[in-house]
CSV table of C-alpha atoms in Angstrom, one decimal:
chain,number,residue,atom,x,y,z
A,1,MET,CA,119.2,-21.8,120.2
A,2,SER,CA,121.7,-19.1,121.5
A,3,SER,CA,119.3,-16.4,121.8
A,4,ILE,CA,117.8,-15.4,125.5
A,5,GLY,CA,114.1,-16.0,125.3
A,6,ILE,CA,111.9,-13.8,127.6
A,7,GLY,CA,111.7,-15.0,131.1
A,8,GLN,CA,114.8,-17.0,130.9
A,9,ARG,CA,117.9,-16.8,132.8
A,10,PRO,CA,121.2,-16.8,130.8
A,11,GLN,CA,122.7,-20.2,131.0
A,12,ASN,CA,126.0,-20.0,129.4
A,13,ARG,CA,128.9,-16.9,128.7
A,14,ARG,CA,127.6,-16.1,125.5
A,15,GLN,CA,124.0,-15.9,126.5
A,16,LYS,CA,125.3,-13.8,129.7
A,17,MET,CA,127.1,-11.8,127.1
A,18,VAL,CA,124.4,-11.0,124.8
A,19,LYS,CA,122.1,-9.6,127.7
A,20,ALA,CA,124.7,-7.5,129.0
A,21,ILE,CA,125.5,-5.9,125.6
A,22,TRP,CA,121.7,-5.9,125.5
A,23,THR,CA,121.2,-3.8,128.3
A,24,GLY,CA,124.7,-1.6,128.1
A,25,ILE,CA,122.7,-0.2,124.4
A,26,TRP,CA,120.8,1.8,126.5
A,27,LEU,CA,123.9,3.2,128.5
A,28,VAL,CA,124.5,5.6,125.5
A,29,TYR,CA,122.2,7.7,127.4
A,30,LEU,CA,124.7,8.2,130.2
A,31,SER,CA,127.0,10.5,127.3
A,32,ALA,CA,125.7,13.9,129.5
A,33,PRO,CA,127.5,13.4,132.6
A,34,VAL,CA,130.7,11.4,130.7
A,35,SER,CA,130.6,14.8,128.5
A,36,ASP,CA,130.8,16.5,132.0
A,37,LEU,CA,133.6,15.0,133.2
A,38,VAL,CA,135.0,15.6,129.8
A,39,HIS,CA,134.7,18.7,129.3
A,40,GLY,CA,133.0,20.6,132.2
A,41,GLY,CA,136.6,22.0,133.9
A,42,HIS,CA,136.6,20.2,136.9
A,43,SER,CA,139.2,19.5,139.0
A,44,THR,CA,141.1,16.6,138.5
A,45,GLY,CA,139.9,15.2,142.2
A,46,VAL,CA,136.5,15.8,141.0
A,47,VAL,CA,136.9,14.0,137.7
A,48,VAL,CA,138.1,11.3,139.6
A,49,LEU,CA,135.3,11.0,142.0
A,50,GLY,CA,133.0,11.5,139.1
A,51,TRP,CA,134.3,8.8,137.2
A,52,PHE,CA,134.2,6.5,140.7
A,53,GLY,CA,130.7,7.5,141.3
A,54,LEU,CA,129.2,6.9,137.8
A,55,VAL,CA,131.0,3.2,137.3
A,56,ALA,CA,129.8,2.3,140.7
A,57,PHE,CA,126.5,3.2,139.4
A,58,VAL,CA,126.3,1.6,136.2
A,59,GLY,CA,127.7,-1.2,137.8
A,60,TRP,CA,124.8,-1.6,140.8
A,61,TYR,CA,122.1,-0.7,137.9
A,62,GLY,CA,123.6,-3.6,135.5
A,63,ALA,CA,123.5,-6.0,138.9
A,64,LEU,CA,119.7,-5.1,139.2
A,65,VAL,CA,118.5,-5.4,135.9
A,66,PHE,CA,120.3,-8.6,135.3
A,67,ARG,CA,117.9,-10.1,138.1
A,68,THR,CA,114.4,-9.1,136.2
A,69,GLY,CA,112.3,-11.8,135.8
A,70,ARG,CA,113.0,-13.5,138.7
A,71,GLY,CA,110.2,-12.4,140.9
A,72,GLU,CA,111.3,-12.0,144.1
A,73,THR,CA,112.1,-8.7,146.5
A,74,THR,CA,114.9,-8.9,148.8
A,75,PRO,CA,116.5,-6.3,151.1
A,76,PHE,CA,119.8,-6.8,148.3
A,77,VAL,CA,117.1,-5.2,145.7
A,78,LEU,CA,115.5,-2.5,148.0
A,79,VAL,CA,118.6,-1.5,149.6
A,80,SER,CA,120.5,-0.8,146.1
A,81,LEU,CA,117.6,1.4,144.8
A,82,VAL,CA,117.9,3.2,148.0
A,83,VAL,CA,121.8,3.2,146.7
A,84,LEU,CA,121.5,4.2,143.3
A,85,ALA,CA,118.5,7.2,144.2
A,86,ALA,CA,121.4,8.7,146.9
A,87,GLU,CA,123.9,8.5,144.3
A,88,ALA,CA,122.1,10.0,141.7
A,89,ALA,CA,121.2,13.2,144.1
A,90,LEU,CA,124.3,13.4,145.4
A,91,LEU,CA,126.6,13.2,141.9
A,92,SER,CA,123.6,15.9,140.2
A,93,PHE,CA,123.9,18.0,143.8
A,94,THR,CA,127.6,18.1,143.3
A,95,LEU,CA,128.6,17.7,139.5
A,96,GLY,CA,125.5,20.0,138.0
A,97,ARG,CA,122.4,19.3,136.1
A,98,GLU,CA,124.0,16.9,133.3
A,99,TRP,CA,123.8,14.2,135.7
A,100,LEU,CA,119.9,14.2,136.7
A,101,VAL,CA,119.7,11.6,133.6
A,102,LEU,CA,120.7,8.9,136.5
A,103,PHE,CA,116.8,9.3,138.2
A,104,VAL,CA,115.8,7.6,135.0
A,105,TYR,CA,118.1,4.9,135.6
A,106,VAL,CA,117.1,4.6,138.9
A,107,SER,CA,113.0,4.8,137.9
A,108,ILE,CA,113.8,1.9,135.6
A,109,ALA,CA,115.4,-0.3,137.8
A,110,SER,CA,112.8,0.1,139.9
A,111,GLY,CA,110.1,-1.0,137.4
A,112,ALA,CA,112.0,-3.8,136.4
A,113,VAL,CA,112.9,-5.1,140.0
A,114,LEU,CA,109.9,-4.5,141.9
A,115,PRO,CA,106.6,-6.0,141.9
A,116,LEU,CA,103.5,-3.7,140.3
A,117,ARG,CA,102.0,-2.9,143.6
A,118,MET,CA,105.7,-1.2,144.9
A,119,ALA,CA,106.8,-0.3,141.8
A,120,ARG,CA,103.7,1.9,141.1
A,121,TRP,CA,104.8,4.0,144.2
A,122,VAL,CA,108.4,4.0,143.8
A,123,ILE,CA,108.4,5.5,140.0
A,124,PRO,CA,106.1,8.3,141.1
A,125,ALA,CA,108.4,9.2,144.0
A,126,VAL,CA,111.8,8.7,141.9
A,127,SER,CA,110.1,11.4,139.8
A,128,ALA,CA,109.2,13.5,142.1
A,129,VAL,CA,112.8,13.6,143.7
A,130,LEU,CA,114.2,14.4,140.3
A,131,THR,CA,112.2,17.4,139.5
A,132,GLY,CA,112.7,18.9,143.0
A,133,ILE,CA,116.1,18.6,142.6
A,134,ALA,CA,116.2,19.5,139.0
A,135,LEU,CA,113.9,22.9,140.0
A,136,THR,CA,117.1,22.9,143.2
A,137,VAL,CA,120.6,22.9,140.6
A,138,SER,CA,121.3,25.4,139.1
A,139,GLY,CA,119.9,25.4,135.2
A,140,GLY,CA,118.0,21.5,136.2
A,141,LYS,CA,114.8,22.9,134.9
A,142,ALA,CA,115.3,23.5,131.2
A,143,TYR,CA,116.7,19.4,131.6
A,144,LEU,CA,113.5,18.5,133.8
A,145,ALA,CA,111.0,18.4,130.7
A,146,GLY,CA,113.3,16.2,128.6
A,147,LEU,CA,114.0,14.0,131.4
A,148,LEU,CA,110.7,13.8,133.6
A,149,ILE,CA,108.5,11.8,130.8
A,150,PRO,CA,111.5,9.1,130.1
A,151,ALA,CA,111.8,8.4,134.0
A,152,PHE,CA,108.1,8.3,134.7
A,153,LEU,CA,106.9,6.4,131.4
A,154,GLY,CA,110.4,4.2,131.2
A,155,GLY,CA,109.6,2.9,134.6
A,156,PHE,CA,106.0,1.9,134.1
A,157,ALA,CA,107.3,0.7,130.6
A,158,MET,CA,109.7,-1.8,132.6
A,159,THR,CA,106.7,-2.8,134.8
A,160,GLY,CA,105.2,-4.6,131.8
A,161,VAL,CA,107.9,-5.9,130.6
A,162,ARG,CA,108.1,-8.0,134.1
A,163,GLU,CA,104.6,-8.7,133.8
A,164,LEU,CA,105.0,-10.1,130.9
A,165,ILE,CA,108.2,-11.7,131.7
A,166,ARG,CA,106.3,-13.7,134.1
A,167,THR,CA,103.0,-14.7,132.6
A,168,THR,CA,105.5,-16.2,129.6
A,169,ILE,CA,107.2,-18.0,132.5
A,170,ALA,CA,103.6,-19.1,133.8
A,171,LEU,CA,102.9,-20.1,130.2
A,172,ARG,CA,105.9,-22.4,130.1
A,173,GLU,CA,105.5,-23.9,133.2
A,174,ALA,CA,101.5,-24.8,132.2
A,175,ARG,CA,102.2,-25.9,128.9
A,176,ALA,CA,104.8,-28.8,130.3
A,177,THR,CA,101.9,-29.1,132.9
A,178,VAL,CA,99.7,-29.8,130.0
A,179,ALA,CA,102.0,-32.0,128.0
A,180,GLN,CA,102.7,-34.1,130.6
A,181,LEU,CA,98.8,-34.5,131.7
A,182,ALA,CA,98.1,-35.5,128.0
A,183,ALA,CA,100.5,-37.8,128.2
A,184,ASN,CA,99.9,-39.7,131.2
A,185,GLU,CA,96.3,-39.4,130.1
A,186,GLU,CA,96.8,-41.5,126.9
A,187,ARG,CA,98.7,-44.4,128.6
A,188,LEU,CA,95.2,-44.3,131.0
A,189,ARG,CA,93.4,-44.7,128.0
A,190,LEU,CA,95.6,-47.5,126.4
A,191,ALA,CA,95.7,-49.2,129.7
A,192,ARG,CA,91.5,-49.1,130.3
A,193,ASP,CA,91.6,-50.1,126.6
A,194,LEU,CA,93.6,-53.0,127.5
A,195,HIS,CA,92.4,-53.8,130.7
A,196,ASP,CA,88.8,-53.6,128.9
A,197,LEU,CA,89.9,-56.0,125.8
A,198,LEU,CA,91.6,-58.9,127.9
A,199,GLY,CA,89.9,-58.8,131.2
A,200,HIS,CA,87.0,-60.9,129.8
A,201,SER,CA,88.8,-62.5,127.2
A,202,LEU,CA,91.2,-64.0,129.8
A,203,SER,CA,88.5,-64.5,132.3
A,204,LEU,CA,86.9,-66.5,129.5
A,205,ILE,CA,89.9,-68.4,129.0
A,206,THR,CA,90.4,-69.3,132.4
A,207,LEU,CA,87.3,-71.0,133.2
A,208,LYS,CA,87.2,-73.5,129.8
A,209,SER,CA,90.5,-74.1,131.1
A,210,GLU,CA,89.5,-75.3,133.9
A,211,LEU,CA,85.7,-76.8,132.1
A,212,ALA,CA,88.1,-78.7,129.8
A,213,GLY,CA,90.4,-80.1,132.7
A,214,ARG,CA,87.5,-80.9,134.5
A,215,MET,CA,86.1,-83.0,131.2
A,216,LEU,CA,89.5,-84.5,130.2
A,217,PRO,CA,89.5,-87.6,131.9
A,218,ASP,CA,85.7,-88.4,131.0
A,219,HIS,CA,84.9,-86.5,128.1
A,220,PRO,CA,87.4,-86.4,125.7
A,221,GLU,CA,85.1,-84.7,123.4
A,222,LYS,CA,83.6,-81.7,125.6
A,223,ALA,CA,87.3,-81.4,126.4
A,224,ALA,CA,88.4,-81.0,123.4
A,225,GLN,CA,85.6,-78.2,122.2
A,226,GLN,CA,86.5,-75.9,124.9
A,227,VAL,CA,90.0,-76.3,123.9
A,228,ALA,CA,88.8,-74.8,120.4
A,229,ASP,CA,86.7,-72.6,122.2
A,230,ILE,CA,90.0,-71.5,123.9
A,231,GLU,CA,92.0,-71.2,120.9
A,232,GLN,CA,89.4,-69.1,119.4
A,233,VAL,CA,89.0,-66.7,122.3
A,234,SER,CA,92.5,-66.2,122.0
A,235,ARG,CA,93.0,-65.5,118.4
A,236,GLN,CA,90.2,-62.9,118.8
A,237,ALA,CA,91.8,-61.0,121.7
A,238,LEU,CA,95.5,-61.2,120.0
A,239,VAL,CA,93.3,-59.5,117.3
A,240,ASP,CA,91.9,-57.0,119.5
A,241,VAL,CA,95.1,-56.3,121.2
A,242,ARG,CA,96.8,-55.6,117.8
A,243,GLU,CA,94.2,-53.4,116.8
A,244,ALA,CA,94.3,-51.5,120.1
A,245,VAL,CA,97.8,-51.0,120.1
A,246,THR,CA,98.1,-50.2,116.1
A,247,GLY,CA,95.0,-47.2,117.4
A,248,TYR,CA,97.6,-45.7,119.7
A,249,ARG,CA,101.1,-45.8,117.8
A,250,ARG,CA,99.5,-45.2,114.4
A,251,PRO,CA,99.0,-41.0,114.0
A,252,ARG,CA,96.5,-40.1,111.1
A,253,LEU,CA,98.1,-36.6,109.0
A,254,SER,CA,94.7,-35.4,109.5
A,255,GLY,CA,95.2,-35.1,113.5
A,256,GLU,CA,98.6,-34.4,113.2
A,257,LEU,CA,98.0,-30.9,111.1
A,258,ALA,CA,95.7,-30.4,113.9
A,259,GLY,CA,97.9,-30.7,116.4
A,260,ALA,CA,100.7,-28.9,114.9
A,261,GLN,CA,98.6,-26.2,114.4
A,262,VAL,CA,97.9,-26.0,118.3
A,263,ALA,CA,101.9,-26.4,119.4
A,264,LEU,CA,103.2,-23.8,116.6
A,265,THR,CA,100.4,-21.2,117.6
A,266,ALA,CA,101.3,-21.9,122.1
A,267,ALA,CA,105.2,-21.6,121.1
A,268,GLY,CA,104.3,-18.1,119.3
A,269,VAL,CA,105.0,-19.4,115.9
A,270,THR,CA,103.1,-18.2,113.1
A,271,ALA,CA,102.2,-21.6,111.2
A,272,ASP,CA,101.2,-21.7,107.6
A,273,LEU,CA,99.3,-25.0,106.8
A,274,PRO,CA,97.5,-26.7,104.0
A,275,ALA,CA,94.1,-27.8,104.5
A,276,GLU,CA,93.3,-31.0,105.6
A,277,PRO,CA,94.2,-33.7,103.0
A,278,ASP,CA,92.3,-36.4,101.1
A,279,LEU,CA,94.3,-39.4,101.6
A,280,THR,CA,91.5,-41.7,100.5
A,281,ASP,CA,93.6,-43.6,98.1
A,282,VAL,CA,97.1,-43.2,100.3
A,283,ALA,CA,98.2,-46.3,101.8
A,284,GLU,CA,98.1,-46.6,105.6
A,285,GLU,CA,101.5,-47.1,106.3
A,286,SER,CA,102.0,-44.3,103.8
A,287,GLU,CA,100.2,-41.9,105.7
A,288,SER,CA,101.5,-42.9,109.2
A,289,ALA,CA,104.9,-42.3,108.2
A,290,LEU,CA,104.3,-38.5,106.8
A,291,ALA,CA,102.3,-38.0,110.4
A,292,TRP,CA,105.2,-39.0,112.1
A,293,ALA,CA,107.5,-37.2,110.4
A,294,LEU,CA,105.1,-34.3,110.7
A,295,ARG,CA,105.1,-34.5,114.6
A,296,GLU,CA,109.1,-34.8,114.5
A,297,ALA,CA,109.4,-31.7,112.4
A,298,VAL,CA,106.9,-29.8,114.5
A,299,THR,CA,108.8,-30.5,118.0
A,300,ASN,CA,111.7,-29.8,116.5
A,301,VAL,CA,110.6,-26.1,115.5
A,302,VAL,CA,109.2,-25.4,118.8
A,303,ARG,CA,111.8,-27.0,121.0
A,304,HIS,CA,115.2,-26.1,119.0
A,305,SER,CA,114.9,-23.3,116.5
A,306,GLY,CA,113.7,-20.3,118.0
A,307,ALA,CA,111.6,-20.1,114.5
A,308,ARG,CA,109.1,-17.3,114.3
A,309,HIS,CA,107.4,-18.6,111.3
A,310,CYS,CA,106.6,-22.1,110.1
A,311,THR,CA,105.3,-23.8,107.0
A,312,VAL,CA,104.1,-26.5,106.1
A,313,GLU,CA,103.1,-28.1,102.5
A,314,LEU,CA,101.8,-31.4,101.2
A,315,VAL,CA,102.2,-32.3,97.4
A,316,ARG,CA,101.5,-34.7,95.4
A,317,ARG,CA,104.7,-35.2,92.8
A,318,GLN,CA,104.7,-38.0,90.0
A,319,THR,CA,108.3,-39.2,89.5
A,320,LEU,CA,109.8,-41.8,87.6
A,321,ASP,CA,109.4,-43.9,90.8
A,322,GLY,CA,105.8,-43.7,90.7
A,323,PRO,CA,103.4,-40.9,92.5
A,324,MET,CA,105.1,-40.0,95.6
A,325,LEU,CA,103.4,-37.7,98.6
A,326,GLU,CA,105.8,-35.4,100.1
A,327,LEU,CA,105.4,-33.2,103.1
A,328,SER,CA,107.8,-30.3,103.5
A,329,VAL,CA,108.3,-28.6,107.1
A,330,GLU,CA,110.8,-24.8,106.9
A,331,ASP,CA,111.2,-22.6,109.6
A,332,ASP,CA,113.3,-19.6,109.6
A,333,GLY,CA,115.0,-20.4,112.7
A,334,SER,CA,118.5,-21.3,113.5
A,335,GLY,CA,117.8,-24.6,113.9
A,336,GLY,CA,119.7,-27.0,116.0
A,337,SER,CA,122.7,-27.2,117.7
A,338,GLY,CA,124.4,-30.6,116.7
A,339,HIS,CA,126.7,-31.7,114.2
A,340,GLY,CA,124.8,-34.7,113.2
A,341,PRO,CA,121.5,-36.0,113.1
A,342,GLY,CA,119.3,-36.6,116.6
A,343,ASN,CA,117.7,-40.0,117.3
A,344,GLY,CA,114.5,-38.2,116.4
A,345,LEU,CA,115.7,-37.8,112.6
A,346,THR,CA,117.6,-41.1,112.5
A,347,GLY,CA,114.7,-43.2,113.5
A,348,LEU,CA,111.9,-40.8,111.2
A,349,THR,CA,114.4,-41.8,108.6
A,350,GLU,CA,114.2,-45.3,109.4
A,351,ARG,CA,110.4,-45.3,109.7
A,352,LEU,CA,109.9,-43.4,106.0
A,353,GLU,CA,112.5,-46.1,104.2
A,354,LYS,CA,110.3,-48.8,105.8
A,355,ALA,CA,107.6,-47.6,104.0
A,356,GLY,CA,109.3,-47.2,100.7
A,357,GLY,CA,109.8,-43.1,101.2
A,358,ALA,CA,112.8,-40.8,102.0
A,359,LEU,CA,113.6,-37.7,104.3
A,360,GLU,CA,115.8,-35.0,103.7
A,361,ALA,CA,116.8,-32.4,106.1
A,362,GLY,CA,119.1,-29.6,106.0
A,363,ARG,CA,119.7,-25.9,106.4
A,364,VAL,CA,118.3,-23.6,103.9
A,365,ARG,CA,119.2,-20.0,103.5
A,366,HIS,CA,116.6,-18.5,105.7
A,367,GLY,CA,116.1,-21.5,108.2
A,368,PHE,CA,115.9,-25.0,108.5
A,369,ARG,CA,113.9,-27.6,106.0
A,370,LEU,CA,113.0,-31.5,106.1
A,371,VAL,CA,111.3,-32.9,103.4
A,372,ALA,CA,109.3,-36.3,103.7
A,373,ARG,CA,108.7,-38.5,100.6
A,374,VAL,CA,106.9,-41.7,100.4
A,375,PRO,CA,105.2,-43.5,97.7
A,376,ALA,CA,101.0,-43.4,97.2
A,377,GLN,CA,98.7,-45.8,96.6
A,378,ALA,CA,97.5,-44.5,93.0
A,379,PRO,CA,99.0,-42.5,90.1
A,380,PHE,CA,97.6,-38.5,89.6
A,381,GLU,CA,96.6,-36.9,86.7
A,382,ALA,CA,98.9,-34.2,87.4
A,383,ALA,CA,102.4,-33.7,89.2
A,384,ASP,CA,102.6,-30.9,92.1
A,385,HIS,CA,99.1,-31.1,92.8
A,386,PRO,CA,99.0,-29.8,96.2
A,387,VAL,CA,96.7,-32.2,98.4
A,388,GLY,CA,93.4,-30.9,100.1
A,389,SER,CA,93.3,-27.6,97.8
A,390,GLY,CA,90.1,-29.0,96.0
A,391,ALA,CA,91.8,-28.7,92.8
């Protein structure tokens, strides 16, 4: 995704250009100073100095706004705000009332780069300075009403944007931490399960092996019985481990739907998901393959698409090859940046093919769509019947 999310710094030249363009849009309000330089009747020397001052002001303002979201207050920030305010005052006094608009940018920059505890004092101070200079400059009083409210409200609006950025960064970090903790907890769960399953069995196998070794010379029949018991315990332990690993590696579709709702909501994506499906007659391998497909698709939506809306549908279709269960995940995002299928989609294709199904994924008109199909165990009365709809 090439766009810039709130709280993210530009990572490449294109993102920096996008942010620069977005910042530059608001410079349209400098039309009054520009018009004054072009049509104000100033001497050539004054016009040259005016252009120099305006360019210096805009450059310094842009450097400050690009710091939005970094969270630190350095001497550079404070000195820059003082320089901007002083330059705005100097240009307003020397060139006239049209230059009072620069104080609006000083106020907005203060809200963008200063912590709230400082900005709540600096913004009113800038507004007060604007008022004092406007009452002093010839004709400035007529401009005061149109500039004071934008300076005051615009500055505090930027403090809200700054707090939103900081909150978004904190939420991203918290979400990453939660995901890491969940993965660690799942590893611990598997380790506990395997320990509980194998601890007793291996201890019993060790004990019976020692007994069989002692009985073998004098009581071969009893030793053979111990060996038979060892075989039985070993087989049962193997079954238990397989069940534990199968339960660990095979997700359920209902659980993945619930997880998809949480993941999409946390990522700020509006989710349209089906009701909990009734899959009692669906093969376990088919359900597991669809669950993996849903997990991979939702992961791609959250991480790479930049989507605002995601729709998940689960339907049964009667085809020439028999009844099929179809899962589709469609978003309105920009999709991945790669030129070919990633490892996730490649592995998912292999998993679906192993279950007798197929995968389709690609761009659509307004986003990206992934469709996974697997065979159902029993035919259905009607084609295209939504799963879990209660019909």
